């Protein structure tokens, strides 16, 4: 599975309070949530993002509250993949569970700027920066995670009957 | 190679003799928890499974606490959906407004978390119950849904950091100062994906309320869980609150830790986390002049009876600084009642503070104490991220109840020792 898009670049410790501020948590509608995605650190994000675009950020992306609304908002905004140096752990599992692909790759983060065109291949763990003509390798997803993402999330995966890891 | 406390609990709940860091496992759950923000998302997911009952109605707990008493129509709709789900599934541990509390104060008080348990909650501060020697961790709504459906959850077995506590905290120093000190030392990702395991001779000098506060903020260091070695104090607490069977797990002698920290509690000073991250800490002696507009005392971090006692002790017979808004939130209805009986509420209200019904309220910038642009608050809560308590240009300083109460009297961040 491959995705390709333009990069939105953020720094370290982007927390779920800025990904989707608590004041908007009185709804769980993905499209409603997407409208406010990132608005406290980048109010132009939602105006500029296109289907397939990619977020690249520093360490500890998604720290803070466990709100699944954060990866839901990112996914509903059209983001196809998040690449970061590291992810906060609840954000990591939430993303897997809702089928939002995320990858850790410090080199790719360092070598990528806002606006770059990037292509990601999940099965091989290859990240290509097409603008800068650079290739980075990271861990491909463990098999069970690929299955969950292919099933479009944990619930479908469970419905499929086999949930032994 | 031996196992840590956390690894032992995970192994026991997976039916394995042994687990190693990095291993993916599927473990049995003793409790699945959700609140009014995360449960609606979980209910939508749960409904997709087509199931008409949860795996065990005595092992699901739902606590509307974030936007309750309902802050607006949307919040009311969410709570209604949660209530109807709890009713339809016959969830035994659903707590309506008169019996509720902030979930992480309420669950231990109701005896729903005991040593050796494996608990997940769709709320990041579910790590609080590690104070009781349980493995408990925050997850997302889909995990909650899958947990309610199957009674199981997937985990990657964590490695661990060991914190050996010694000595006795001095003066006004409490669990809050200790954990802020530790987060300041290791950073907001210092324990990323790992367990924080607390033990050592100094443990005896920490009350259960201190331990709840500390375990509560393990997530602020990025940890998967925080867990305390069980001692007599823990057992006493459990006997008082629960009839559930429990099991004590201790780390193997040859358990492997990524790093060991020795913390001398007697050296820790009251500590404050400056905006906008919990690891941006300074001791009270280095704070300087920070004028404030609001003080919040409460939350799942510091809304317990000891916190209210300290608050009342400092406020009693004094007046809060004119122009400063002081909001006190007890953690549960029981704590509220206890504070009433002990006369704490009177001391607090007479000093010019307000005393609220239990709610998350201002802690997450939800309602009942939102900050305007440029305003500053000292808060006993656990997060000071950008916009956490209101406007993106407002600021939150995290501190203990003692520092917060002292600051309420002076209108700037103040060392409680300086209050005459
Ligand atoms: S008091 Fe604050 S940190 Fe605790 S559960 Fe409520 S919102 Fe979360």
XYZ file of C-alpha atoms and ligand atoms in Angstrom:
593
model
C 0.000 0.000 0.000
C 1.398 3.369 -1.071
C 0.395 6.962 -0.389
C 1.675 10.242 -1.780
C 1.161 13.870 -0.813
C 2.429 17.273 0.223
C 4.050 17.706 3.634
C 2.769 19.727 6.571
C 5.691 20.072 8.959
C 5.423 20.438 12.779
C 7.849 20.421 15.717
C 8.280 18.248 18.856
C 5.546 17.432 21.396
C 2.488 18.291 19.307
C -0.217 17.372 21.826
C -3.761 16.190 21.269
C -5.084 19.416 22.817
C -3.797 21.324 19.783
C -4.617 18.593 17.276
C -8.237 18.913 18.374
C -8.967 21.357 21.215
C -11.220 20.096 24.030
C -13.782 22.806 23.307
C -14.750 20.862 20.184
C -15.059 17.491 21.904
C -18.771 17.799 22.443
C -19.138 16.010 19.127
C -17.673 12.803 17.737
C -18.564 13.451 14.083
C -15.302 13.052 12.071
C -16.139 15.810 9.583
C -17.023 18.251 12.354
C -13.771 17.396 14.146
C -11.731 17.766 10.949
C -12.883 21.388 10.613
C -10.965 22.279 13.771
C -7.945 20.053 13.271
C -4.666 21.785 14.238
C -6.398 25.168 14.509
C -4.513 26.225 17.644
C -1.061 25.856 16.081
C -1.811 26.199 12.366
C -5.070 27.848 11.521
C -4.392 27.545 7.772
C -3.978 23.767 7.948
C -7.571 22.937 7.236
C -7.775 25.509 4.419
C -4.742 24.090 2.614
C -4.805 20.357 3.285
C -5.696 18.070 0.364
C -6.674 14.425 0.312
C -3.516 12.309 0.590
C -1.273 14.920 2.233
C 1.222 13.907 4.893
C 2.093 15.279 8.333
C 5.759 15.188 9.354
C 6.649 16.084 12.935
C 9.308 15.747 15.631
C 9.298 13.611 18.745
C 6.378 12.624 20.999
C 3.686 13.497 18.444
C 0.177 13.151 19.878
C 1.113 13.400 23.555
C -1.456 14.240 26.195
C -5.095 13.272 26.316
C -6.212 9.875 25.034
C -8.828 11.404 22.765
C -9.246 9.271 19.673
C -10.811 12.388 18.205
C -7.218 13.477 17.417
C -6.279 10.789 14.854
C -9.921 10.750 13.675
C -9.723 14.488 12.942
C -6.390 14.073 11.149
C -7.700 11.201 9.045
C -10.967 12.966 8.236
C -8.997 16.059 7.194
C -7.539 13.919 4.408
C -4.099 13.117 5.827
C -2.890 9.762 4.501
C 0.041 9.209 6.846
C 1.869 10.780 9.781
C 5.650 10.478 9.979
C 7.334 11.492 13.251
C 10.537 10.919 15.193
C 8.444 9.233 17.905
C 4.761 9.039 18.794
C 3.100 9.239 22.192
C 1.878 5.742 22.923
C -1.874 6.253 23.170
C -1.857 8.233 19.940
C 0.117 5.404 18.368
C -2.418 2.738 19.324
C -5.384 4.918 18.491
C -4.018 5.525 15.012
C -3.450 1.833 14.418
C -6.898 1.029 15.784
C -8.704 3.464 13.500
C -6.534 2.622 10.500
C -4.459 5.816 10.202
C -0.969 4.792 9.042
C 1.875 6.245 11.118
C 5.620 5.746 10.846
C 8.605 6.579 13.030
C 11.688 7.692 11.084
C 14.046 10.279 12.513
C 16.125 10.710 9.327
C 13.085 11.338 7.159
C 11.839 13.909 9.674
C 15.183 15.718 9.643
C 15.387 15.692 5.850
C 11.869 16.911 5.127
C 10.484 20.427 4.911
C 6.990 21.844 4.643
C 5.680 21.576 1.099
C 7.901 18.668 0.031
C 6.260 15.923 -2.018
C 6.601 12.577 -0.236
C 5.681 9.001 -1.118
C 5.378 6.224 1.480
C 5.270 2.455 0.980
C 4.014 0.770 4.166
C 4.759 -2.802 3.217
C 8.466 -2.086 2.739
C 8.805 0.859 5.137
C 10.203 3.111 2.399
C 9.789 6.889 2.548
C 10.689 8.816 -0.639
C 11.117 12.568 -0.579
C 10.428 13.288 -4.262
C 11.212 17.010 -3.972
C 14.658 16.419 -2.478
C 15.224 13.094 -4.237
C 16.043 11.245 -1.016
C 15.030 7.764 0.139
C 14.652 6.683 3.771
C 14.089 3.219 5.163
C 12.176 2.492 8.354
C 10.557 -0.542 9.970
C 7.622 -1.869 7.971
C 4.504 -2.441 10.098
C 4.383 -5.696 12.058
C 1.995 -8.083 10.388
C -0.863 -7.728 12.870
C -0.806 -3.947 12.447
C -0.897 -4.277 8.670
C -3.919 -6.507 9.089
C -5.688 -4.026 11.339
C -4.951 -1.171 8.939
C -6.056 -3.240 5.947
C -9.291 -4.104 7.760
C -9.764 -0.315 8.195
C -9.447 -0.593 11.951
C -9.535 -2.860 14.973
C -13.293 -3.312 15.139
C -13.545 -4.695 11.611
C -10.545 -6.832 12.350
C -12.298 -8.294 15.415
C -15.472 -8.794 13.395
C -13.367 -10.789 10.968
C -13.076 -13.326 13.780
C -9.358 -13.850 14.261
C -7.830 -11.570 16.795
C -4.926 -13.578 18.091
C -1.669 -11.664 18.081
C 16.231 -12.475 33.019
C 13.539 -11.619 35.572
C 10.399 -9.596 35.106
C 9.290 -6.191 36.397
C 6.015 -5.758 38.318
C 4.302 -4.670 35.128
C 5.629 -7.576 33.085
C 4.478 -10.036 35.762
C 0.939 -8.682 35.735
C 0.848 -8.762 31.931
C 2.169 -12.340 31.850
C -0.391 -13.475 34.419
C -3.228 -11.985 32.375
C -2.014 -13.585 29.178
C -1.593 -17.055 30.650
C 2.125 -16.987 29.903
C 4.964 -17.928 32.232
C 7.025 -15.140 30.894
C 6.864 -12.070 28.679
C 9.719 -9.944 27.345
C 9.851 -6.259 26.336
C 8.648 -5.688 22.788
C 6.493 -8.822 22.715
C 2.966 -8.324 21.376
C 0.369 -9.947 23.604
C -3.367 -10.083 24.009
C -4.292 -9.879 27.682
C -7.471 -10.413 29.714
C -8.996 -7.316 31.267
C -10.315 -6.840 34.801
C -11.918 -3.475 34.083
C -12.722 -1.337 31.048
C -13.400 2.340 31.738
C -14.752 5.267 29.759
C -16.024 8.822 30.261
C -18.530 11.113 28.563
C -16.065 12.211 25.865
C -14.500 8.905 24.922
C -17.463 6.567 25.455
C -19.677 8.007 22.670
C -16.923 7.194 20.144
C -16.551 3.737 21.712
C -20.314 3.122 21.586
C -20.354 3.861 17.840
C -17.538 1.380 17.355
C -19.100 -1.185 19.691
C -22.377 -1.006 17.772
C -20.535 -1.936 14.573
C -19.735 -5.333 16.108
C -23.447 -6.129 16.219
C -23.101 -7.499 19.763
C -25.981 -6.980 22.168
C -23.997 -7.336 25.359
C -20.636 -6.447 26.841
C -18.212 -9.232 27.809
C -18.938 -8.787 31.525
C -21.275 -6.133 32.840
C -19.502 -6.027 36.214
C -16.186 -5.236 34.513
C -17.205 -2.126 32.617
C -17.271 1.301 34.280
C -18.632 4.469 32.734
C -18.279 7.833 34.428
C -19.617 11.039 32.859
C -17.290 13.642 34.374
C -15.753 15.860 31.708
C -18.605 18.065 30.524
C -20.938 17.269 33.424
C -23.166 18.662 34.826
C -23.938 18.928 31.118
C -22.296 22.081 29.847
C -24.371 22.537 26.699
C -26.816 20.786 24.398
C -24.161 18.802 22.551
C -22.678 17.579 25.844
C -26.159 16.665 27.051
C -26.715 14.609 23.897
C -23.427 12.803 24.418
C -24.240 12.007 28.052
C -27.671 10.814 27.029
C -26.184 8.437 24.497
C -23.760 7.106 27.114
C -26.518 6.713 29.712
C -28.731 4.806 27.291
C -25.885 2.516 26.316
C -25.028 1.823 29.983
C -28.668 1.064 30.661
C -29.110 -1.184 27.614
C -25.944 -3.134 28.426
C -26.822 -3.241 32.131
C -23.402 -1.825 32.959
C -23.169 -2.197 36.738
C -20.688 0.584 37.285
C -22.348 3.541 35.632
C -22.263 6.572 37.887
C -24.848 9.307 37.476
C -24.324 12.806 38.742
C -25.309 12.286 42.411
C -22.976 9.355 42.903
C -20.221 10.369 40.554
C -16.828 11.883 40.772
C -13.868 12.472 38.532
C -13.269 8.959 37.234
C -9.750 8.494 38.580
C -10.755 9.597 42.068
C -13.932 7.533 41.921
C -12.717 4.138 40.659
C -10.313 3.436 43.562
C -12.793 4.851 46.078
C -15.468 2.454 44.794
C -13.038 -0.440 45.171
C -13.020 -1.168 41.447
C -9.225 -1.202 41.186
C -7.117 -3.509 43.359
C -3.506 -4.749 43.344
C -2.649 -7.047 40.450
C -5.561 -5.907 38.257
C -5.173 -5.212 34.559
C -7.226 -2.161 33.672
C -7.673 -0.100 30.535
C -9.534 3.169 30.340
C -10.329 5.440 27.457
C -8.731 8.287 29.335
C -5.026 8.937 29.509
C -4.946 9.308 33.290
C -6.171 5.762 33.822
C -2.553 5.181 34.863
C -3.637 6.546 38.283
C -4.512 3.085 39.650
C -0.895 2.047 39.441
C -0.774 3.604 42.917
C -2.534 0.421 44.066
C -0.087 -1.959 42.407
C -2.323 -2.563 39.395
C -1.327 -2.354 35.744
C -3.572 0.316 34.403
C -3.176 2.355 31.307
C -4.950 4.825 29.086
C -6.126 3.696 25.678
C -8.402 5.052 22.983
C -12.100 4.684 22.341
C -11.679 1.848 19.844
C -9.668 -0.080 22.424
C -12.477 0.555 24.878
C -15.015 -0.764 22.370
C -12.918 -3.837 21.596
C -12.317 -4.348 25.323
C -16.038 -4.199 26.095
C -16.700 -6.624 23.266
C -13.978 -9.191 23.919
C -12.613 -8.575 27.444
C -9.185 -8.395 25.853
C -6.707 -5.811 24.665
C -3.468 -5.905 22.660
C -0.281 -4.633 24.252
C 3.349 -4.356 23.443
C 5.164 -5.463 26.609
C 7.023 -2.399 27.944
C 10.500 -2.123 29.381
C 10.749 -0.095 32.571
C 12.410 2.662 34.557
C 12.922 2.074 38.262
C 12.546 4.859 40.800
C 13.983 4.062 44.200
C 12.551 6.531 46.673
C 14.272 7.256 49.956
C 13.944 9.782 52.759
C 10.973 11.843 53.818
C 9.435 14.850 52.079
C 9.936 18.055 54.065
C 7.463 20.817 54.925
C 4.764 21.381 52.313
C 6.257 18.966 49.786
C 3.713 16.420 48.515
C 3.341 13.764 45.837
C 2.692 16.529 43.287
C 6.081 18.132 43.872
C 7.810 14.758 43.666
C 6.246 13.807 40.346
C 6.783 17.288 38.861
C 10.413 17.025 39.959
C 10.731 13.633 38.259
C 9.060 14.806 35.028
C 11.318 17.865 35.021
C 14.272 15.527 35.349
C 13.402 12.942 32.667
C 11.253 15.051 30.306
C 7.789 14.659 28.782
C 9.019 11.739 26.682
C 11.499 10.454 29.269
C 9.470 7.299 29.878
C 7.933 6.944 26.394
C 6.395 3.446 25.932
C 7.915 2.365 29.276
C 6.663 1.586 32.780
C 7.677 3.750 35.706
C 8.015 1.516 38.764
C 8.209 3.150 42.181
C 9.675 1.435 45.228
C 12.140 1.937 48.061
C 12.210 2.801 51.770
C 10.802 6.256 51.153
C 7.485 4.798 50.037
C 6.345 4.522 53.626
C 6.400 8.317 53.859
C 3.926 8.711 51.021
C 0.189 8.575 51.673
C -2.123 6.831 49.230
C -3.253 10.258 48.033
C 0.391 11.167 47.297
C 0.777 7.949 45.339
C -2.410 8.496 43.319
C -1.131 11.945 42.365
C 2.214 10.534 41.266
C 0.861 7.562 39.308
C -1.667 9.931 37.712
C 1.097 11.956 36.074
C 3.168 9.024 34.755
C 1.554 9.745 31.374
C 3.026 13.248 31.501
C 6.438 11.592 31.178
C 5.076 9.581 28.245
C 4.886 6.364 30.290
C 2.624 3.459 29.476
C 1.973 3.016 33.168
C 3.220 4.021 36.588
C 3.104 1.417 39.320
C 3.887 1.382 43.038
C 5.110 -1.521 45.084
C 2.307 -2.681 47.361
C 2.844 -2.145 51.111
C 0.727 -2.171 54.271
C -0.747 1.186 53.397
C -1.988 -0.126 50.082
C -3.525 -3.188 51.686
C -5.212 -1.057 54.331
C -6.707 1.145 51.593
C -7.900 -1.835 49.589
C -9.511 -3.511 52.603
C -11.323 -0.318 53.417
C -12.679 0.188 49.892
C -13.011 -3.147 48.166
C -14.136 -6.725 48.519
C -12.568 -7.764 45.215
C -9.847 -10.415 45.443
C -6.403 -8.971 44.826
C -2.911 -10.232 44.122
C 0.397 -8.622 44.988
C 3.145 -8.726 42.353
C 6.720 -7.787 43.158
C 9.541 -7.422 40.654
C 11.909 -10.362 40.348
C 15.251 -9.797 42.003
C 16.926 -9.970 38.623
C 14.296 -7.864 36.869
C 15.860 -5.755 34.145
C 15.328 -1.990 34.143
C 16.452 0.377 31.382
C 17.526 2.827 34.033
C 17.440 3.186 37.815
C 16.919 6.555 39.498
C 17.461 7.169 43.196
C 15.314 9.970 44.497
C 15.958 11.492 47.905
C 12.551 12.825 48.893
C 14.012 15.013 51.626
C 15.803 17.110 48.975
C 12.749 17.940 46.897
C 11.388 21.500 47.027
C 7.864 22.625 46.134
C 7.935 22.509 42.341
C 6.039 24.391 39.645
C 5.731 23.514 35.936
C 5.743 26.635 33.752
C 3.867 26.832 30.446
C 3.526 24.983 28.138
C 4.858 21.556 29.109
C 4.816 19.642 32.396
C 8.603 19.150 32.224
C 9.279 22.884 32.230
C 9.763 22.847 35.987
C 11.326 25.220 38.511
C 11.534 24.971 42.267
C 9.496 27.492 44.204
C 12.767 29.289 45.009
C 13.391 29.943 41.310
C 9.895 31.013 40.324
C 10.290 34.800 40.505
C 7.332 37.157 40.227
C 4.438 35.517 38.428
C 1.116 37.317 38.884
C -1.995 35.204 38.416
C -5.678 35.684 37.650
C -7.073 32.305 38.645
C -6.353 29.385 40.961
C -7.782 25.928 40.337
C -7.550 23.285 43.043
C -8.945 19.869 42.199
C -8.907 17.325 39.327
C -7.957 13.664 39.207
C -4.448 14.748 40.192
C -5.216 16.734 43.331
C -8.908 16.638 44.177
C -8.636 14.199 47.086
C -9.343 14.794 50.750
C -5.724 15.481 51.725
C -5.525 18.085 48.984
C -8.602 19.821 50.364
C -7.226 19.622 53.907
C -4.016 21.365 52.866
C -6.038 23.954 50.952
C -8.299 24.657 53.917
C -5.367 24.798 56.305
C -3.740 27.551 54.268
C -6.932 29.475 53.454
C -8.551 29.242 56.904
C -8.993 32.595 58.568
C -7.441 34.409 55.603
C -8.841 36.048 52.453
C -7.992 35.324 48.853
C -6.394 38.258 47.075
C -8.979 40.630 45.649
C -9.337 40.129 41.902
C -8.122 36.530 41.958
C -10.666 33.823 41.128
C -10.215 30.717 43.232
C -12.057 27.535 42.241
C -11.977 24.368 44.328
C -13.255 21.080 42.885
C -13.528 17.979 45.075
C -12.809 14.712 43.267
C -15.951 12.816 44.245
C -19.237 13.194 46.083
C -17.723 11.293 49.015
C -14.753 13.614 49.190
C -17.201 16.520 49.008
C -19.142 15.142 51.954
C -16.020 14.428 53.943
C -14.814 17.986 53.342
C -18.170 19.265 54.575
C -18.034 17.160 57.716
C -14.511 18.272 58.503
C -15.476 21.925 58.095
C -13.083 22.388 55.176
C -15.751 23.745 52.866
C -16.544 26.491 55.340
C -12.895 27.512 55.626
C -12.521 27.549 51.863
C -15.709 29.491 51.120
C -15.162 31.982 53.939
C -11.764 32.757 52.473
C -13.474 33.827 49.256
C -13.046 30.750 47.069
C -15.833 28.838 45.353
C -16.474 25.179 46.046
C -17.906 23.217 43.125
C -19.599 19.934 42.486
C -17.109 17.288 41.219
C -16.287 17.777 37.529
C -13.299 17.910 35.202
C -14.521 21.410 34.291
C -11.625 23.819 33.932
C -8.922 21.132 33.925
C -9.392 20.556 30.207
C -10.785 23.973 29.395
C -14.220 22.413 29.294
C -16.351 24.745 31.369
C -16.591 26.434 34.785
C -13.368 28.409 34.808
C -12.117 29.100 31.291
C -9.255 31.572 30.876
C -9.407 34.671 28.661
C -6.613 35.832 26.376
C -3.488 36.710 28.324
C -4.747 35.320 31.636
C -2.703 33.100 33.925
C -3.727 30.327 36.279
C -1.976 28.303 38.933
C -3.567 24.897 38.823
C -3.201 21.598 40.668
C -4.137 19.755 37.462
C -1.724 17.780 35.298
C -1.387 19.535 31.929
C -0.335 23.021 30.935
C -0.398 22.670 27.166
C -1.203 25.590 24.869
C -4.869 26.487 25.330
C -5.500 23.712 27.845
C -7.605 25.887 30.151
C -9.013 28.291 27.600
C -7.648 30.885 25.183
C -4.537 29.876 23.220
C -2.765 32.864 24.686
C -3.567 31.972 28.306
C -1.090 30.237 30.596
C -1.283 27.419 33.130
C 1.282 26.837 35.886
C 1.083 23.414 37.515
C 1.642 23.167 41.251
C 0.642 21.403 44.449
C -2.469 22.371 46.428
C -0.238 24.057 49.034
C 1.441 26.301 46.458
C -1.899 26.963 44.723
C -3.613 27.933 47.991
C -0.730 30.163 49.041
C -0.822 31.806 45.612
C -4.553 32.430 46.020
C -3.786 34.626 49.019
C -1.099 36.743 47.355
C -2.135 36.843 43.712
C 1.230 35.534 42.565
C 2.949 32.169 42.689
C 3.949 31.823 46.315
C 5.886 29.521 48.607
C 3.421 28.290 51.261
C 6.201 28.708 53.830
C 6.050 32.454 53.250
C 2.419 32.696 54.367
C 2.385 34.133 57.857
S -9.623 15.977 35.863
Fe -8.577 16.646 34.003
S -6.959 15.181 33.640
Fe -8.378 14.281 35.129
S -9.814 13.037 33.926
Fe -10.687 15.082 34.145
S -10.000 16.245 32.345
Fe -8.724 14.422 32.514
